[in-house]
């Protein structure tokens, strides 16, 4: 049985949804061979991710936009809360808020997001519905670095999913999530252990 002696890199996961991507990252972190640990889960609303974190004994912080006077104050508070856990990397796993200047300055090039479409196609909060409505035959997911745009950051990995004629948003999204639950933990392990080289728009795992 591999038993790590090296300290595990702390990461913070941001979530807003059912939390199945968080659960996948959590499972990977609990593998004796993994190189990272989840120091905290930060949510912007009450959601399924909260109970998943609590059941695993992971600290949960809620930072809701409605609890702040404006978006900039929310962004600053979010950055302060995340910083308090001294993470090496941040992962947005179904986090449904666009991060602002405070978060991006505080963690430049250290935020990884998983998006349920093949970027640059179908960015935004409704990527699966937009791809289905467009009539694409193939879609998928994209794991990328987060920048000041919306889903415009350098791409680290992608996976493809065939679209079936009878697909609904839910059936297609579930197949995409199945892909993400493998790809995102793989990328997290890779960025923690190998790091990332960026060259303009392009990014490569070392
Ligand atoms: N600065 C960035 N922040 C975030 C990015 C990013 O690429 N740059 N990715 C998102 C995740 N995401 C897509 O993968 C995404 C999530 C939400 C939205 C959005 O339009 N949110 C609205 C509110 C929607 C809601 O509350 O339901 C908003 O923030 O006003 C776009 C893309 C994580 N953050
Ligand atoms: N644009 C952001 C976005 O749509 N993110 C998507 O939210 C889902 C979260 O699933 P989960 O709540 O089951 O982990 C994932 O499919 C992720 O790609």
mmCIF file with all atom_site columns, C-alpha atoms and ligand atoms in Angstrom, residues 14 16 44-45 65 71 74 92-101 104 111 113-116 119 123-126 142 144-153, ligand 1:
data_model
loop_
_atom_site.group_PDB
_atom_site.id
_atom_site.type_symbol
_atom_site.label_atom_id
_atom_site.label_alt_id
_atom_site.label_comp_id
_atom_site.label_asym_id
_atom_site.label_entity_id
_atom_site.label_seq_id
_atom_site.pdbx_PDB_ins_code
_atom_site.Cartn_x
_atom_site.Cartn_y
_atom_site.Cartn_z
_atom_site.occupancy
_atom_site.B_iso_or_equiv
_atom_site.pdbx_formal_charge
_atom_site.auth_seq_id
_atom_site.auth_comp_id
_atom_site.auth_asym_id
_atom_site.auth_atom_id
_atom_site.pdbx_PDB_model_num
ATOM   1  C CA  . UNK A 1 14  ? -15.490 26.232 -5.344  1.00 0.00 ? 14  UNK A CA  1
ATOM   2  C CA  . UNK A 1 16  ? -22.579 25.824 -6.565  1.00 0.00 ? 16  UNK A CA  1
ATOM   3  C CA  . UNK A 1 44  ? -21.961 30.736 -3.135  1.00 0.00 ? 44  UNK A CA  1
ATOM   4  C CA  . UNK A 1 45  ? -25.286 29.128 -2.202  1.00 0.00 ? 45  UNK A CA  1
ATOM   5  C CA  . UNK A 1 65  ? -23.301 37.481 -3.457  1.00 0.00 ? 65  UNK A CA  1
ATOM   6  C CA  . UNK A 1 71  ? -20.037 42.345 -6.629  1.00 0.00 ? 71  UNK A CA  1
ATOM   7  C CA  . UNK A 1 74  ? -18.150 39.764 -2.769  1.00 0.00 ? 74  UNK A CA  1
ATOM   8  C CA  . UNK A 1 92  ? -14.086 25.708 -9.810  1.00 0.00 ? 92  UNK A CA  1
ATOM   9  C CA  . UNK A 1 93  ? -16.239 22.575 -10.045 1.00 0.00 ? 93  UNK A CA  1
ATOM   10 C CA  . UNK A 1 94  ? -19.665 23.765 -11.108 1.00 0.00 ? 94  UNK A CA  1
ATOM   11 C CA  . UNK A 1 95  ? -19.134 27.167 -9.506  1.00 0.00 ? 95  UNK A CA  1
ATOM   12 C CA  . UNK A 1 96  ? -21.710 29.413 -11.123 1.00 0.00 ? 96  UNK A CA  1
ATOM   13 C CA  . UNK A 1 97  ? -20.216 32.828 -10.524 1.00 0.00 ? 97  UNK A CA  1
ATOM   14 C CA  . UNK A 1 98  ? -17.720 34.711 -12.653 1.00 0.00 ? 98  UNK A CA  1
ATOM   15 C CA  . UNK A 1 99  ? -14.622 35.455 -10.562 1.00 0.00 ? 99  UNK A CA  1
ATOM   16 C CA  . UNK A 1 100 ? -13.545 39.087 -10.352 1.00 0.00 ? 100 UNK A CA  1
ATOM   17 C CA  . UNK A 1 101 ? -10.259 40.994 -10.135 1.00 0.00 ? 101 UNK A CA  1
ATOM   18 C CA  . UNK A 1 104 ? -7.844  36.581 -10.330 1.00 0.00 ? 104 UNK A CA  1
ATOM   19 C CA  . UNK A 1 111 ? -7.444  28.468 -10.907 1.00 0.00 ? 111 UNK A CA  1
ATOM   20 C CA  . UNK A 1 113 ? -12.243 25.214 -14.224 1.00 0.00 ? 113 UNK A CA  1
ATOM   21 C CA  . UNK A 1 114 ? -14.206 22.412 -15.869 1.00 0.00 ? 114 UNK A CA  1
ATOM   22 C CA  . UNK A 1 115 ? -16.737 23.542 -18.481 1.00 0.00 ? 115 UNK A CA  1
ATOM   23 C CA  . UNK A 1 116 ? -19.348 21.179 -19.999 1.00 0.00 ? 116 UNK A CA  1
ATOM   24 C CA  . UNK A 1 119 ? -14.529 25.579 -25.753 1.00 0.00 ? 119 UNK A CA  1
ATOM   25 C CA  . UNK A 1 123 ? -19.142 29.297 -23.158 1.00 0.00 ? 123 UNK A CA  1
ATOM   26 C CA  . UNK A 1 124 ? -21.161 30.563 -20.217 1.00 0.00 ? 124 UNK A CA  1
ATOM   27 C CA  . UNK A 1 125 ? -23.665 29.248 -17.744 1.00 0.00 ? 125 UNK A CA  1
ATOM   28 C CA  . UNK A 1 126 ? -25.688 27.144 -20.196 1.00 0.00 ? 126 UNK A CA  1
ATOM   29 C CA  . UNK A 1 142 ? -12.987 21.456 -21.330 1.00 0.00 ? 142 UNK A CA  1
ATOM   30 C CA  . UNK A 1 144 ? -8.942  25.226 -18.557 1.00 0.00 ? 144 UNK A CA  1
ATOM   31 C CA  . UNK A 1 145 ? -7.150  27.894 -16.566 1.00 0.00 ? 145 UNK A CA  1
ATOM   32 C CA  . UNK A 1 146 ? -9.471  30.679 -15.458 1.00 0.00 ? 146 UNK A CA  1
ATOM   33 C CA  . UNK A 1 147 ? -8.751  34.203 -16.698 1.00 0.00 ? 147 UNK A CA  1
ATOM   34 C CA  . UNK A 1 148 ? -10.629 37.505 -16.721 1.00 0.00 ? 148 UNK A CA  1
ATOM   35 C CA  . UNK A 1 149 ? -12.815 36.400 -19.585 1.00 0.00 ? 149 UNK A CA  1
ATOM   36 C CA  . UNK A 1 150 ? -15.677 33.912 -19.431 1.00 0.00 ? 150 UNK A CA  1
ATOM   37 C CA  . UNK A 1 151 ? -14.355 30.439 -20.314 1.00 0.00 ? 151 UNK A CA  1
ATOM   38 C CA  . UNK A 1 152 ? -11.574 32.007 -22.381 1.00 0.00 ? 152 UNK A CA  1
ATOM   39 C CA  . UNK A 1 153 ? -8.579  30.802 -20.378 1.00 0.00 ? 153 UNK A CA  1
HETATM 40 N N1  . LIG B 2 .   ? -13.323 34.991 -14.396 1.00 0.00 ? 1   LIG B N1  1
HETATM 41 C C1  . LIG B 2 .   ? -13.871 33.779 -14.593 1.00 0.00 ? 1   LIG B C1  1
HETATM 42 N N2  . LIG B 2 .   ? -14.636 33.220 -13.637 1.00 0.00 ? 1   LIG B N2  1
HETATM 43 C C2  . LIG B 2 .   ? -15.178 31.986 -13.826 1.00 0.00 ? 1   LIG B C2  1
HETATM 44 C C3  . LIG B 2 .   ? -14.985 31.306 -15.049 1.00 0.00 ? 1   LIG B C3  1
HETATM 45 C C4  . LIG B 2 .   ? -14.158 31.918 -16.039 1.00 0.00 ? 1   LIG B C4  1
HETATM 46 O O1  . LIG B 2 .   ? -13.893 31.343 -17.131 1.00 0.00 ? 1   LIG B O1  1
HETATM 47 N N3  . LIG B 2 .   ? -13.630 33.146 -15.781 1.00 0.00 ? 1   LIG B N3  1
HETATM 48 N N4  . LIG B 2 .   ? -15.616 30.075 -15.275 1.00 0.00 ? 1   LIG B N4  1
HETATM 49 C C5  . LIG B 2 .   ? -16.773 29.858 -14.396 1.00 0.00 ? 1   LIG B C5  1
HETATM 50 C C6  . LIG B 2 .   ? -17.544 28.608 -14.615 1.00 0.00 ? 1   LIG B C6  1
HETATM 51 N N5  . LIG B 2 .   ? -18.437 28.852 -15.738 1.00 0.00 ? 1   LIG B N5  1
HETATM 52 C C7  . LIG B 2 .   ? -18.288 28.057 -16.849 1.00 0.00 ? 1   LIG B C7  1
HETATM 53 O O2  . LIG B 2 .   ? -17.537 27.061 -16.871 1.00 0.00 ? 1   LIG B O2  1
HETATM 54 C C8  . LIG B 2 .   ? -19.409 29.882 -15.679 1.00 0.00 ? 1   LIG B C8  1
HETATM 55 C C9  . LIG B 2 .   ? -20.265 29.960 -14.567 1.00 0.00 ? 1   LIG B C9  1
HETATM 56 C C10 . LIG B 2 .   ? -21.201 30.984 -14.481 1.00 0.00 ? 1   LIG B C10 1
HETATM 57 C C11 . LIG B 2 .   ? -21.314 31.936 -15.497 1.00 0.00 ? 1   LIG B C11 1
HETATM 58 C C12 . LIG B 2 .   ? -22.295 33.062 -15.348 1.00 0.00 ? 1   LIG B C12 1
HETATM 59 O O3  . LIG B 2 .   ? -22.705 33.685 -16.330 1.00 0.00 ? 1   LIG B O3  1
HETATM 60 N N6  . LIG B 2 .   ? -22.658 33.361 -14.091 1.00 0.00 ? 1   LIG B N6  1
HETATM 61 C C13 . LIG B 2 .   ? -23.556 34.508 -13.775 1.00 0.00 ? 1   LIG B C13 1
HETATM 62 C C14 . LIG B 2 .   ? -24.655 34.094 -12.808 1.00 0.00 ? 1   LIG B C14 1
HETATM 63 C C15 . LIG B 2 .   ? -25.269 32.771 -13.179 1.00 0.00 ? 1   LIG B C15 1
HETATM 64 C C16 . LIG B 2 .   ? -26.047 32.189 -11.950 1.00 0.00 ? 1   LIG B C16 1
HETATM 65 O O4  . LIG B 2 .   ? -25.882 32.706 -10.825 1.00 0.00 ? 1   LIG B O4  1
HETATM 66 O O5  . LIG B 2 .   ? -26.790 31.196 -12.192 1.00 0.00 ? 1   LIG B O5  1
HETATM 67 C C17 . LIG B 2 .   ? -22.742 35.572 -13.070 1.00 0.00 ? 1   LIG B C17 1
HETATM 68 O O6  . LIG B 2 .   ? -21.625 35.259 -12.542 1.00 0.00 ? 1   LIG B O6  1
HETATM 69 O O7  . LIG B 2 .   ? -23.246 36.701 -13.012 1.00 0.00 ? 1   LIG B O7  1
HETATM 70 C C18 . LIG B 2 .   ? -20.480 31.845 -16.614 1.00 0.00 ? 1   LIG B C18 1
HETATM 71 C C19 . LIG B 2 .   ? -19.534 30.822 -16.710 1.00 0.00 ? 1   LIG B C19 1
HETATM 72 C C20 . LIG B 2 .   ? -16.381 30.036 -12.962 1.00 0.00 ? 1   LIG B C20 1
HETATM 73 N N7  . LIG B 2 .   ? -15.911 31.423 -12.827 1.00 0.00 ? 1   LIG B N7  1
#
